[in-house]
Amino acid sequence: MGAVPVAEESGPAIAGKVYLVGAGPGDPDLLTVRSLELLRRADLVLYDNLASREVVSLAAPHAEVRYVGKKRAVHACSQGEINRLMVAAAGAGRLVVRLKGGDPYVFGRGGEEAQRLAARGVPFEVVPGVSSALGVAAYAGLPLTHRDHTQAVTFVTGHDVEGVDWASLAGRQTLVIFMGLLSLPRIARRLIKHGLCPETPAAAVRWATRGDQEVVAETLARLPEEVKRCGLKPPALVVIGEIVGLRHEVEWFDRLPLRGHSVAVTRAASQAGPFCRQLRRLGALVLPLPVLEFVPPSDWSAADWAISRLRNYEWLIFTSVNGVNHFLERLERRGRDLRDLPRRIAAIGPATADRLRALHLRVDLVPEQYVAESLAGALEGRGLAGNRVLLARAERARDVLPKELARLGAEVDVAPVYRTILPDSSVGLARKHWIDQAPPRWVTLTSSSTARNLAALVPPDRLRRSRIASIGPVTTATAREFGMDVAVEAETFTTDGLARALCEAAQGSSG
Ligand code: SAH
């Protein structure tokens, strides 16, 4: 973890309380530290349709997570029911996070919910979030205030056009209209009728701050037509005012290297977080498609036998972060700990080495190239003849390393400590990505098993509608074996290297 304080480091949770929490505008990195902390502690999370999926998924595994959204006419839950749920859960001593898109007190009915809680004597707190109005400002290049252009900003709802005094809003200021996309033609007419210049710059922004953010910018008079022509749909904010004209100067989001590129990430959900985040920060629309899930090996006997005689090994070799995690968990379960490990430890690459170092274990060897062949080569220089070597790794893996080590005279034991399977959820996701919607522009493969499982999931002809980006030569070879065309291969065989290769390819294709 980075510098962000997490739940485990905070004080004791007060149960029996409701937190009205702002989930931010969409980009999960815009969640506040406080909101994250509460999400990780919550017993019950009640969320809206505007709270992003990534944010909701940060809830603790023990939490009950319920969708209570309202999408125009379709209500999963009435406001009365939501109130009752909150009051009942808090009464039962649970910690409730009522998660709302943006900020809870900006057109989110947070005020009404807080009133209800107060009236019932339910303890509650309100945690602000980054409102979509602020998200839109930053990510679409619309500085809401500027000394040369505006003195005021108004947040107004377009939900009930008749109920708003548009005459009072037609002055020299910035208007941010929530829920106004569908009534935009009427709103624009009224503002112009009340004296706002038809040439005033205006923009409509859908899904602000997300990888699929869309911006339509025009003059006020022409915006409704342009929105219609582009087929822009809610949820969107409309921003009207001179500052919209500054967009071309201060826009940055559209200039990110992977902006406009959808990238499917096939890593296991438990591992994909940092890579997804990195891609998102580069502007990509990240599509999680976990084609792997890690489960225990079909048989523990080889690993258990090795664990019972660990001191006999000169070397312990890990070829993945998963190998480290699953081996050490098993070690503990068998009543052993780090003190029992062999004297020397090798890791195939930097991520595996970092995982070991995080456990304060010194890594004696990391090869120059992060593949089995290179690891064997590096070990050769260490005079392996007669050494006992333990290799803790996936149940299904290439033979290269054990064979090479044996050739060097080592006595090699292989301990399978985990196995990968295709998660059930991936079938629906694959259908969504390659049948129901436009296919992802890129699919990233970060190991041979991601290539193998993806091939089992999506037929090659369909996959050809996306471009495949591979983490390195071994993964590429497996992908080709399964009939995939690999368009891009990382130069450094890490997720950083893969992200870099994607950026270069994206620049090449747009330049
Ligand atoms: N509490 C929320 C607003 C809730 S009202 C906030 O502070 O942002 C719902 C309206 O907010 C939507 O109809 C839309 O107009 C706007 N909205 C919310 N999230 C948005 C997003 N990511 N992009 C564009 N508009 C958004």
XYZ file of C-alpha atoms and ligand atoms in Angstrom:
537
model
C 0.000 0.000 0.000
C 1.004 3.611 -0.473
C 0.792 6.407 2.052
C -2.987 6.253 2.337
C -3.998 5.257 5.851
C -6.231 2.203 5.769
C -8.904 0.900 8.072
C -6.648 -1.404 10.057
C -4.616 1.566 11.236
C -7.524 3.612 12.492
C -9.316 3.529 15.788
C -12.117 1.190 16.736
C -15.219 1.284 14.558
C -18.381 2.656 16.089
C -21.110 0.270 15.074
C -24.737 1.267 14.896
C -24.141 4.355 12.864
C -24.954 5.580 9.386
C -22.380 7.354 7.248
C -23.678 9.319 4.276
C -20.626 8.983 2.090
C -19.736 10.700 -1.170
C -18.349 8.194 -3.691
C -16.911 10.867 -5.971
C -17.709 11.380 -9.630
C -16.530 8.086 -11.134
C -12.739 7.878 -11.176
C -12.189 5.635 -8.134
C -8.979 7.468 -7.267
C -11.074 10.509 -6.384
C -12.584 8.759 -3.383
C -11.544 10.480 -0.156
C -9.339 8.764 2.418
C -12.198 8.907 4.930
C -14.673 7.336 2.500
C -12.263 4.514 1.727
C -11.703 3.862 5.398
C -15.435 3.630 6.078
C -16.078 1.428 3.056
C -13.507 -1.008 4.363
C -15.184 -1.135 7.739
C -18.840 -1.156 6.701
C -21.205 -4.015 7.556
C -23.789 -2.780 5.076
C -23.203 -0.689 1.946
C -26.225 0.831 0.196
C -25.213 2.328 -3.120
C -26.709 4.282 -6.015
C -26.318 3.806 -9.732
C -23.894 6.733 -9.905
C -21.475 5.226 -7.383
C -18.832 3.610 -9.572
C -18.432 -0.153 -9.589
C -14.751 0.131 -8.705
C -15.613 2.163 -5.629
C -18.308 -0.265 -4.508
C -15.860 -3.142 -4.902
C -13.622 -1.575 -2.244
C -16.093 -2.644 0.444
C -14.752 -5.208 2.901
C -15.391 -8.859 1.970
C -17.608 -9.267 5.049
C -19.895 -6.392 4.044
C -23.396 -6.861 2.700
C -23.519 -4.738 -0.441
C -26.907 -3.671 -1.796
C -27.909 -1.708 -4.848
C -30.705 0.716 -4.003
C -30.347 2.937 -7.048
C -32.850 5.007 -8.886
C -32.391 5.294 -12.599
C -35.022 7.743 -13.732
C -38.241 5.690 -13.785
C -36.701 2.414 -12.610
C -36.285 2.307 -8.836
C -34.588 -0.676 -7.249
C -35.748 0.618 -3.897
C -38.033 3.499 -2.883
C -36.680 6.375 -0.808
C -38.879 5.197 2.076
C -37.379 1.724 1.887
C -33.842 3.098 1.837
C -34.599 5.133 4.942
C -36.096 2.112 6.684
C -33.093 -0.061 5.760
C -30.649 2.480 7.186
C -32.572 2.973 10.407
C -33.059 -0.768 10.965
C -29.431 -1.681 10.265
C -28.073 1.056 12.525
C -30.560 -0.037 15.208
C -29.143 -3.547 14.926
C -25.678 -2.209 15.694
C -24.353 -2.302 12.118
C -22.034 0.197 10.510
C -23.911 1.450 7.469
C -22.318 3.257 4.543
C -24.898 5.012 2.417
C -22.803 5.581 -0.685
C -23.884 8.310 -3.066
C -22.421 9.444 -6.355
C -20.439 12.697 -6.132
C -21.199 14.522 -2.899
C -24.148 13.458 -0.727
C -25.402 17.022 -0.255
C -25.307 18.045 -3.910
C -28.598 16.966 -5.507
C -28.293 13.537 -3.979
C -31.175 13.633 -1.507
C -28.544 13.412 1.188
C -30.232 16.252 3.000
C -33.516 14.367 3.164
C -31.832 11.212 4.364
C -29.913 13.075 7.071
C -33.150 14.731 8.229
C -34.787 11.349 8.524
C -31.886 9.887 10.494
C -31.826 12.905 12.793
C -35.579 12.663 13.375
C -35.234 9.006 14.306
C -32.333 9.679 16.626
C -29.972 7.496 14.552
C -26.319 8.512 14.963
C -24.879 9.600 11.629
C -22.015 11.443 9.968
C -21.684 12.958 6.509
C -18.515 12.430 4.476
C -18.185 14.820 1.549
C -17.259 13.549 -1.875
C -15.925 15.183 -5.011
C -19.119 16.317 -6.697
C -19.434 15.558 -10.397
C -19.558 19.342 -10.877
C -15.967 19.538 -9.661
C -14.976 16.354 -11.472
C -16.300 17.740 -14.723
C -14.512 21.019 -14.172
C -11.139 19.364 -13.704
C -11.369 16.541 -16.267
C -13.121 18.414 -19.056
C -11.020 21.577 -18.758
C -13.736 23.878 -17.404
C -12.350 26.070 -14.593
C -15.664 26.976 -12.961
C -14.403 30.370 -11.809
C -11.905 32.715 -13.373
C -11.241 36.325 -12.407
C -11.623 37.553 -15.975
C -14.830 35.716 -16.705
C -17.095 34.982 -13.735
C -17.806 35.981 -10.186
C -20.303 33.271 -9.372
C -21.147 29.646 -9.993
C -24.616 28.200 -9.679
C -25.439 24.510 -9.324
C -28.968 24.047 -10.560
C -31.205 21.067 -11.234
C -32.730 20.678 -14.674
C -35.017 17.951 -13.455
C -37.994 20.268 -13.076
C -37.547 22.994 -15.692
C -40.729 24.837 -14.718
C -39.695 25.025 -11.084
C -36.509 27.019 -11.744
C -36.351 30.802 -12.071
C -34.161 30.819 -15.204
C -34.472 34.613 -15.494
C -32.380 35.006 -12.344
C -29.702 32.698 -13.762
C -29.202 34.345 -17.137
C -26.412 36.662 -15.909
C -22.623 36.649 -16.243
C -21.779 33.570 -14.236
C -21.080 29.872 -14.628
C -24.088 27.568 -14.591
C -23.708 23.880 -13.789
C -26.912 22.034 -14.600
C -27.503 18.607 -13.045
C -30.027 16.179 -14.529
C -30.665 18.609 -17.353
C -29.586 16.787 -20.476
C -33.031 15.608 -21.526
C -34.579 19.048 -21.027
C -31.623 20.899 -22.502
C -33.548 22.332 -25.503
C -36.130 23.913 -23.176
C -33.487 25.141 -20.718
C -31.400 26.731 -23.485
C -34.477 28.452 -24.966
C -35.422 29.904 -21.607
C -31.952 31.175 -20.779
C -31.687 32.848 -24.191
C -35.156 34.308 -23.847
C -34.143 35.835 -20.515
C -31.151 37.531 -22.086
C -28.231 35.091 -21.982
C -26.200 35.522 -25.148
C -26.856 32.591 -27.543
C -23.132 32.588 -28.344
C -22.179 31.806 -24.723
C -19.881 28.770 -24.736
C -21.504 25.647 -23.315
C -20.630 21.985 -22.855
C -22.369 18.766 -21.968
C -20.219 16.109 -20.312
C -21.200 12.496 -19.830
C -19.530 10.195 -17.291
C -17.104 12.868 -16.180
C -13.716 11.678 -14.857
C -14.138 8.133 -16.189
C -12.252 6.553 -19.067
C -15.414 6.823 -21.160
C -15.964 10.534 -20.472
C -17.590 12.261 -23.450
C -17.653 16.009 -24.014
C -19.790 17.940 -26.448
C -18.901 21.643 -26.579
C -20.740 24.297 -28.590
C -22.446 27.647 -28.202
C -25.495 27.662 -25.950
C -27.795 28.082 -28.945
C -26.365 25.104 -30.780
C -25.582 22.755 -27.903
C -28.983 20.979 -27.775
C -28.767 20.103 -31.464
C -25.157 18.937 -31.160
C -25.970 16.771 -28.117
C -28.708 15.137 -30.156
C -26.476 14.685 -33.170
C -23.757 13.013 -31.068
C -26.297 10.814 -29.316
C -25.072 11.917 -25.890
C -27.090 10.275 -23.107
C -27.468 10.889 -19.357
C -25.869 11.003 -16.900
C -24.359 14.257 -17.978
C -23.773 17.725 -16.650
C -24.267 20.854 -18.674
C -21.886 23.735 -18.041
C -22.663 27.158 -19.465
C -20.500 30.280 -19.254
C -17.518 32.095 -20.679
C -15.111 29.754 -18.896
C -16.185 26.936 -21.214
C -14.227 28.835 -23.856
C -11.006 28.182 -21.894
C -11.318 24.484 -22.510
C -8.918 24.339 -25.440
C -6.242 26.009 -23.286
C -6.502 23.963 -20.099
C -7.748 20.566 -21.230
C -5.370 17.776 -20.067
C -7.409 14.596 -19.740
C -7.883 14.151 -23.490
C -4.127 14.397 -23.932
C -3.245 11.397 -21.783
C -1.442 8.736 -23.840
C -4.117 6.033 -23.601
C -7.125 8.351 -23.767
C -9.793 6.838 -25.992
C -8.282 3.356 -25.728
C -10.301 0.637 -24.046
C -8.014 -1.920 -22.436
C -9.185 -5.285 -21.109
C -7.166 -6.565 -18.152
C -7.176 -10.343 -17.860
C -5.283 -10.639 -14.559
C -6.969 -12.239 -11.567
C -9.204 -9.783 -9.729
C -7.082 -10.181 -6.595
C -4.017 -8.978 -8.514
C -5.330 -6.605 -11.140
C -5.749 -3.484 -8.972
C -2.381 -1.763 -9.438
C -2.210 -2.465 -13.185
C -5.780 -1.255 -13.740
C -5.006 1.868 -11.785
C -1.833 2.516 -13.767
C -3.720 2.194 -17.051
C -6.490 4.453 -15.783
C -3.938 7.116 -14.837
C -2.673 6.947 -18.412
C -6.195 7.767 -19.588
C -7.365 4.298 -20.619
C -10.890 3.010 -20.247
C -10.078 -0.075 -18.212
C -12.283 -3.143 -18.696
C -11.649 -5.748 -16.023
C -11.891 -9.249 -17.462
C -10.345 -11.584 -14.896
C -9.796 -14.901 -16.669
C -7.936 -16.391 -13.716
C -8.729 -17.209 -10.175
C -6.287 -18.795 -7.746
C -7.343 -21.826 -5.769
C -5.412 -24.408 -3.722
C -3.557 -27.128 -5.670
C -5.392 -30.422 -6.175
C -2.852 -32.081 -3.894
C -0.819 -30.560 -1.063
C 1.355 -33.589 -0.383
C 4.424 -32.468 -2.355
C 4.368 -29.012 -0.772
C 3.765 -30.386 2.714
C 6.565 -32.882 2.383
C 8.948 -30.108 1.288
C 7.782 -27.845 4.110
C 8.532 -30.592 6.627
C 12.182 -30.660 5.556
C 12.828 -27.071 4.478
C 16.235 -26.853 6.135
C 17.534 -29.445 3.681
C 17.241 -27.037 0.773
C 19.982 -24.622 -0.257
C 17.681 -22.577 -2.450
C 14.007 -21.668 -2.456
C 12.798 -20.318 -5.786
C 9.641 -18.329 -6.470
C 8.365 -17.612 -9.959
C 5.396 -15.418 -9.025
C 3.905 -13.261 -6.299
C 1.215 -15.896 -5.974
C 3.802 -18.560 -5.367
C 5.155 -16.497 -2.460
C 1.729 -15.833 -0.948
C 0.376 -19.345 -1.249
C 3.604 -20.986 -0.086
C 3.855 -18.805 2.997
C 0.215 -19.304 3.891
C 0.725 -23.047 3.736
C 3.932 -22.726 5.753
C 2.009 -21.045 8.522
C -0.813 -23.545 8.386
C 1.733 -26.329 8.839
C 2.940 -24.705 12.030
C 6.150 -23.212 10.570
C 7.283 -19.681 9.849
C 9.934 -17.582 8.110
C 12.664 -18.898 10.441
C 12.372 -22.268 8.730
C 13.099 -21.030 5.213
C 16.172 -22.188 3.258
C 19.223 -19.946 3.354
C 18.967 -18.611 -0.173
C 15.984 -17.241 -2.021
C 15.617 -16.473 -5.723
C 12.790 -14.582 -7.432
C 12.011 -14.599 -11.130
C 11.333 -10.876 -11.402
C 10.963 -7.579 -9.573
C 7.322 -8.006 -8.465
C 8.078 -11.356 -6.842
C 11.222 -9.902 -5.256
C 9.275 -6.892 -3.942
C 6.719 -9.186 -2.343
C 9.519 -11.031 -0.541
C 11.200 -7.815 0.538
C 7.897 -6.573 1.934
C 8.182 -9.549 4.289
C 11.705 -8.373 5.186
C 13.223 -11.289 3.345
C 16.436 -10.626 1.476
C 16.346 -11.855 -2.112
C 19.663 -13.401 -3.115
C 19.023 -13.514 -6.820
C 16.822 -11.858 -9.439
C 17.789 -12.610 -13.068
C 18.328 -9.886 -15.645
C 15.477 -11.083 -17.811
C 12.373 -12.087 -15.987
C 11.896 -15.551 -17.475
C 12.732 -19.094 -16.338
C 15.627 -19.479 -18.798
C 17.349 -16.420 -17.451
C 16.806 -17.517 -13.852
C 18.398 -20.887 -14.586
C 21.306 -19.113 -16.278
C 21.849 -16.852 -13.269
C 21.769 -19.800 -10.894
C 24.355 -21.584 -13.005
C 26.972 -19.110 -11.874
C 26.210 -20.060 -8.270
C 27.527 -23.615 -8.633
C 24.373 -25.591 -8.094
C 25.863 -29.081 -8.379
C 24.653 -31.214 -5.499
C 22.433 -28.430 -4.145
C 18.873 -29.130 -3.146
C 16.485 -26.654 -4.669
C 12.815 -26.133 -3.890
C 10.610 -24.539 -6.496
C 7.269 -23.281 -5.122
C 4.937 -22.458 -7.957
C 1.691 -23.094 -9.831
C 0.469 -26.629 -10.348
C 0.617 -26.199 -14.071
C 3.842 -24.615 -15.285
C 6.570 -25.062 -17.851
C 9.233 -27.735 -17.363
C 12.101 -25.432 -18.322
C 13.236 -24.440 -14.858
C 13.264 -27.864 -13.144
C 14.927 -29.409 -16.210
C 17.597 -26.733 -16.467
C 18.350 -26.874 -12.763
C 18.628 -30.654 -12.884
C 21.002 -30.307 -15.830
C 23.169 -28.066 -13.664
C 23.390 -30.869 -11.130
C 20.815 -29.624 -8.634
C 18.314 -31.861 -6.941
C 15.039 -30.166 -7.664
C 11.740 -30.574 -5.855
C 8.667 -28.889 -7.253
C 5.967 -27.882 -4.756
C 2.691 -26.877 -6.401
C 1.166 -24.314 -4.037
C -1.722 -23.030 -6.132
C -3.723 -23.714 -9.229
C -5.493 -21.346 -11.598
C -9.054 -21.784 -12.785
C -11.371 -19.836 -15.066
C -13.782 -17.854 -12.876
C -17.502 -18.266 -13.646
C -17.975 -14.508 -13.897
C -15.603 -14.296 -16.875
C -18.067 -15.949 -19.256
C -20.623 -13.146 -18.867
C -17.924 -10.488 -19.043
C -16.483 -11.943 -22.250
C -19.932 -11.999 -23.809
C -20.460 -8.381 -22.782
C -17.123 -7.307 -24.266
C -17.159 -9.183 -27.567
C -20.832 -9.669 -28.346
C -23.000 -7.037 -26.634
C -20.656 -4.049 -26.951
C -17.880 -2.729 -29.108
C -14.863 -5.021 -28.535
C -12.022 -3.662 -26.390
C -9.360 -1.959 -28.464
C -6.673 -3.822 -26.455
C -6.484 -7.029 -24.499
C -3.518 -7.354 -22.155
C -1.999 -10.734 -21.370
C 0.208 -10.830 -18.297
C 1.040 -14.544 -18.175
C 0.728 -17.727 -20.198
C -2.243 -18.777 -18.112
C -4.111 -15.577 -18.997
C -3.501 -16.410 -22.675
C -4.642 -19.999 -22.248
C -7.797 -19.078 -20.336
C -8.695 -16.227 -22.648
C -8.472 -18.630 -25.572
C -10.889 -20.959 -23.792
C -13.266 -18.064 -23.324
C -13.254 -16.152 -26.607
C -12.848 -17.755 -30.048
C -9.802 -16.492 -32.001
C -11.824 -14.922 -34.826
C -13.722 -12.821 -32.343
C -10.540 -11.931 -30.466
C -9.105 -10.595 -33.724
C -11.356 -7.577 -33.315
C -9.104 -6.489 -30.460
C -5.334 -6.044 -30.407
C -3.365 -8.279 -28.077
C -0.591 -6.826 -25.907
C 1.678 -9.330 -24.188
C 3.949 -8.931 -21.162
C 6.803 -10.927 -22.687
C 8.040 -13.664 -25.036
C 6.778 -16.663 -23.048
C 3.259 -15.268 -22.858
C 3.452 -14.290 -26.534
C 4.452 -17.826 -27.511
C 1.512 -19.299 -25.588
C -0.865 -16.763 -27.133
C 0.366 -17.681 -30.626
C -0.036 -21.369 -29.838
C -3.705 -20.592 -29.286
C -4.027 -18.772 -32.590
C -3.831 -15.192 -31.319
C -2.056 -12.408 -33.190
C 0.111 -10.549 -30.717
C 0.357 -6.918 -31.795
C 2.563 -5.582 -29.020
C 5.094 -7.149 -26.671
C 6.659 -5.429 -23.678
C 10.402 -4.837 -23.719
C 10.643 -5.180 -19.954
C 8.574 -8.150 -18.828
C 6.579 -6.386 -16.131
C 3.213 -4.611 -16.033
C 5.128 -1.306 -16.127
C 6.818 -2.496 -19.295
C 3.476 -3.529 -20.726
C 1.899 -0.159 -19.941
C 4.846 1.552 -21.631
C 4.501 -0.638 -24.722
C 0.801 0.219 -24.911
C 1.526 3.944 -24.716
C 4.081 3.671 -27.510
C 1.689 1.699 -29.695
C -1.114 4.181 -28.977
C 1.113 7.107 -29.892
C 2.141 5.332 -33.063
C -1.463 4.727 -34.057
C -2.603 8.301 -33.403
C 0.486 10.088 -34.711
N -24.550 14.008 -5.767
C -24.160 13.999 -7.136
C -25.256 14.441 -8.058
C -26.473 13.583 -8.005
S -27.733 14.099 -9.105
C -22.894 14.842 -7.326
O -22.469 15.532 -6.418
O -22.318 14.770 -8.399
C -27.414 13.112 -10.512
C -26.885 13.935 -11.647
O -25.533 14.270 -11.404
C -26.861 13.233 -12.974
O -28.108 13.270 -13.604
C -25.848 14.043 -13.726
O -26.396 15.264 -14.160
C -24.856 14.370 -12.641
N -23.711 13.433 -12.590
C -23.341 12.634 -11.581
N -22.204 11.972 -11.858
C -21.841 12.374 -13.095
C -20.739 12.085 -13.952
N -19.770 11.231 -13.605
N -20.683 12.716 -15.143
C -21.630 13.602 -15.517
N -22.681 13.904 -14.753
C -22.795 13.305 -13.561
